[in-house]
């Protein structure tokens, strides 16, 4: 198993540009989520999904969109990038068989800089 | 609002020492608590998960305890090694369907040879 994969690893955007961060998992996990990690702020939940076709907002959803058309993929879209979105983004998944948020498997992260 | 605090923010110990990392949370109504390890520039690796009904979990040289009533968890690392150097994060899931993993800011551990 590849586990949770994320692409790209690094990205530089200009203010106002849009882009999609890709996340995929091959463990047939129902639960997937996106976090951002900022110095001094820890990890914060952006959006999450409990299954294909179902998504919900986390703690810091503004400026981001998600969709979940398949179990495997959970892309994160930045609609109009802002410098405040400079961060490291992590995708995670868990199998949800014990009621939801069990052991979380994290991807390697995408380091995004918005100029 | 659930808040998770980890003290100390950084810890430096000599190789071979036993050590304890602390995690506290403000709302005791949790579903579970998880400890993660993060190496520089890498993602998070799950170390231990303690369900709310459990008191502790062990994996090799790691032992995590949970005291829900006092809102505390500890991660005990026995016979530390330089390879244990990393940032350790704890996170809780609140009960009641909030379905949100709330993280502490981590303890950066350095084990010196």
Coordinates of C-alpha atoms in Angstrom, one line a residue:
Chain A
X1 CA 0.0 0.0 0.0
X2 CA 1.2 3.5 -0.8
X3 CA -0.9 4.8 2.1
X4 CA -1.8 8.5 1.8
X5 CA -0.2 10.4 -1.1
X6 CA -0.2 14.1 -1.7
X7 CA 0.8 16.2 -4.7
X8 CA 2.5 18.5 -5.2
X9 CA 5.1 18.5 -2.4
X10 CA 5.9 22.2 -3.0
X11 CA 4.0 25.0 -4.7
X12 CA 4.4 28.7 -5.1
X13 CA 1.4 30.8 -6.1
X14 CA 0.7 34.4 -6.7
X15 CA -2.1 36.2 -4.9
X16 CA -5.4 35.5 -6.6
X17 CA -4.3 32.3 -8.4
X18 CA -6.3 29.1 -7.9
X19 CA -5.0 25.6 -7.5
X20 CA -5.9 22.1 -6.4
X21 CA -4.0 20.1 -3.8
X22 CA -4.4 16.4 -4.5
X23 CA -4.8 13.7 -1.9
X24 CA -5.3 10.0 -2.5
X25 CA -5.4 6.9 -0.3
X26 CA -5.4 3.2 -1.2
X27 CA -6.6 1.8 2.1
X28 CA -10.3 2.0 1.4
X29 CA -10.8 4.5 4.2
X30 CA -14.1 6.2 4.6
X31 CA -12.9 9.2 6.6
X32 CA -10.6 11.8 5.0
X33 CA -9.6 15.2 6.2
X34 CA -7.4 18.2 5.4
X35 CA -5.3 20.2 7.9
X36 CA -3.1 23.1 7.8
X37 CA -0.1 23.5 10.0
X38 CA 1.3 26.9 10.9
X39 CA 4.1 27.9 13.3
X40 CA 2.6 28.6 16.7
X41 CA -0.9 27.5 15.7
X42 CA -0.5 23.8 15.5
X43 CA -2.7 21.7 13.1
X44 CA -6.1 23.0 12.3
X45 CA -8.9 21.1 10.5
X46 CA -10.0 22.7 7.2
X47 CA -12.6 20.3 5.8
X48 CA -13.4 16.6 6.3
X49 CA -15.4 13.8 4.6
X50 CA -17.0 10.8 6.2
X51 CA -17.6 9.1 2.8
X52 CA -17.9 9.6 -0.9
X53 CA -20.3 12.4 -1.6
X54 CA -20.3 13.7 2.0
X55 CA -18.1 16.7 3.1
X56 CA -18.3 19.1 6.0
X57 CA -16.4 22.2 7.3
X58 CA -13.8 22.1 9.9
X59 CA -12.3 24.9 12.0
X60 CA -10.8 27.1 9.2
X61 CA -12.8 26.4 6.0
X62 CA -12.9 29.9 4.4
X63 CA -11.1 30.1 1.1
X64 CA -11.1 26.4 0.5
X65 CA -13.4 24.0 -1.3
X66 CA -13.5 20.2 -1.3
X67 CA -15.4 17.4 -3.0
X68 CA -15.4 13.6 -2.6
X69 CA -16.5 11.9 -5.7
X70 CA -14.7 8.6 -4.9
X71 CA -13.5 6.9 -1.7
X72 CA -9.9 7.2 -2.8
X73 CA -9.6 10.9 -3.6
X74 CA -10.2 14.1 -1.6
X75 CA -8.9 17.2 -3.4
X76 CA -8.6 20.6 -1.7
X77 CA -9.2 23.6 -3.9
X78 CA -7.9 27.1 -3.2
X79 CA -10.3 29.5 -4.9
X80 CA -8.2 32.7 -4.9
X81 CA -5.0 32.3 -3.1
X82 CA -4.0 34.8 -0.4
X83 CA -0.7 35.2 1.6
X84 CA -2.6 34.0 4.7
X85 CA -2.9 30.6 3.1
X86 CA 0.9 30.1 3.1
X87 CA 1.2 27.0 5.2
X88 CA 1.9 23.3 5.1
X89 CA -1.1 21.2 4.2
X90 CA -1.7 17.7 5.4
X91 CA -4.3 15.2 4.2
X92 CA -5.2 12.3 6.5
X93 CA -7.5 9.3 6.4
X94 CA -9.0 6.8 8.9
X95 CA -11.1 3.7 8.3
X96 CA -14.0 4.8 10.5
X97 CA -15.1 1.2 11.4
X98 CA -15.0 2.0 15.1
X99 CA -17.3 4.9 14.9
X100 CA -15.2 7.4 13.1
X101 CA -12.0 9.1 14.1
X102 CA -9.7 6.2 14.8
X103 CA -6.0 6.0 13.9
X104 CA -5.2 8.7 11.5
X105 CA -2.8 8.1 8.6
X106 CA -1.2 11.3 7.3
X107 CA 0.3 12.1 4.0
X108 CA 3.7 13.8 3.6
X109 CA 2.3 17.2 3.2
X110 CA 2.3 20.0 0.6
X111 CA 4.3 23.2 1.4
X112 CA 2.5 26.1 -0.2
X113 CA 3.8 29.7 -0.4
X114 CA 1.5 32.5 -1.6
X115 CA 3.3 35.6 -2.7
Chain B
X1 CA -14.2 24.9 23.1
X2 CA -11.7 22.1 23.5
X3 CA -8.2 23.2 24.0
X4 CA -5.1 20.9 24.1
X5 CA -1.9 22.0 25.8
X6 CA 1.5 20.3 25.7
X7 CA 4.2 21.1 28.2
X8 CA 7.1 21.5 27.8
X9 CA 7.3 23.0 24.3
X10 CA 10.9 21.6 24.0
X11 CA 12.9 19.0 25.8
X12 CA 16.5 17.9 25.6
X13 CA 17.7 14.8 27.3
X14 CA 20.8 12.5 27.1
X15 CA 20.5 9.2 25.5
X16 CA 19.2 6.4 27.7
X17 CA 17.1 8.6 29.9
X18 CA 13.4 7.8 30.6
X19 CA 11.2 10.7 29.9
X20 CA 7.6 11.9 30.1
X21 CA 5.7 14.2 27.8
X22 CA 2.6 15.8 29.0
X23 CA -0.7 16.6 27.3
X24 CA -3.8 18.3 28.9
X25 CA -7.2 19.0 27.5
X26 CA -10.0 21.2 28.8
X27 CA -13.1 19.1 28.0
X28 CA -13.0 15.6 29.5
X29 CA -15.8 14.4 27.2
X30 CA -13.5 12.9 24.6
X31 CA -13.9 10.0 22.3
X32 CA -10.3 9.1 22.1
X33 CA -6.8 10.6 22.4
X34 CA -4.0 10.0 20.0
X35 CA -0.2 10.6 20.2
X36 CA 1.7 11.3 17.0
X37 CA 5.3 11.8 16.0
X38 CA 6.4 14.3 13.4
X39 CA 9.9 14.4 11.9
X40 CA 11.2 17.6 10.4
X41 CA 9.6 18.3 7.0
X42 CA 7.5 15.1 7.2
X43 CA 3.9 14.1 7.9
X44 CA 2.6 12.8 11.2
X45 CA 2.9 9.2 12.3
X46 CA 0.4 7.7 14.7
X47 CA 2.1 6.2 17.8
X48 CA -0.7 5.3 20.1
X49 CA -4.5 5.7 20.3
X50 CA -6.3 5.5 23.7
X51 CA -10.1 5.1 23.7
X52 CA -12.0 7.0 26.3
X53 CA -12.7 3.8 28.2
X54 CA -9.0 2.9 28.4
X55 CA -6.4 3.9 30.9
X56 CA -3.2 3.2 28.9
X57 CA -1.7 1.8 25.8
X58 CA 1.7 0.4 25.2
X59 CA 3.8 0.0 22.1
X60 CA 7.4 -1.1 22.5
X61 CA 9.3 1.5 24.6
X62 CA 6.2 3.8 24.5
X63 CA 3.5 3.9 27.1
X64 CA 0.6 6.4 27.0
X65 CA -1.8 6.9 29.9
X66 CA -5.1 8.7 30.0
X67 CA -6.9 10.3 32.9
X68 CA -10.1 11.7 31.5
X69 CA -11.4 13.1 34.8
X70 CA -8.3 15.3 35.2
X71 CA -8.0 16.0 31.5
X72 CA -4.5 14.7 31.2
X73 CA -2.4 12.2 29.2
X74 CA 1.2 11.3 29.4
X75 CA 3.6 9.7 26.9
X76 CA 6.4 7.8 28.6
X77 CA 9.4 6.9 26.5
X78 CA 11.8 4.4 28.0
X79 CA 15.5 4.3 27.4
X80 CA 15.5 7.2 24.9
X81 CA 17.5 7.0 21.7
X82 CA 18.8 9.7 19.3
X83 CA 16.3 8.3 16.8
X84 CA 13.5 9.3 19.1
X85 CA 14.3 13.0 18.4
X86 CA 11.1 14.5 16.8
X87 CA 8.1 16.6 17.7
X88 CA 5.4 14.7 19.6
X89 CA 1.8 15.8 19.3
X90 CA -1.3 14.8 21.1
X91 CA -4.8 15.2 19.8
X92 CA -8.3 14.5 21.1
X93 CA -11.6 13.8 19.5
X94 CA -14.6 15.2 21.4
X95 CA -17.7 13.2 22.0
X96 CA -21.0 14.3 20.8
X97 CA -20.3 14.2 17.1
X98 CA -18.1 17.3 16.7
X99 CA -15.9 15.0 14.7
X100 CA -12.9 17.2 15.0
X101 CA -9.4 16.3 15.9
X102 CA -8.0 19.0 18.1
X103 CA -4.2 19.1 18.3
X104 CA -1.8 20.4 20.8
X105 CA 1.2 22.4 19.5
X106 CA 3.6 19.6 20.3
X107 CA 6.8 19.0 22.3
X108 CA 10.0 19.0 20.4
X109 CA 12.2 16.3 21.8
X110 CA 16.0 16.1 21.3
X111 CA 17.9 13.1 22.5
X112 CA 21.6 13.7 22.6
X113 CA 24.1 10.9 22.0

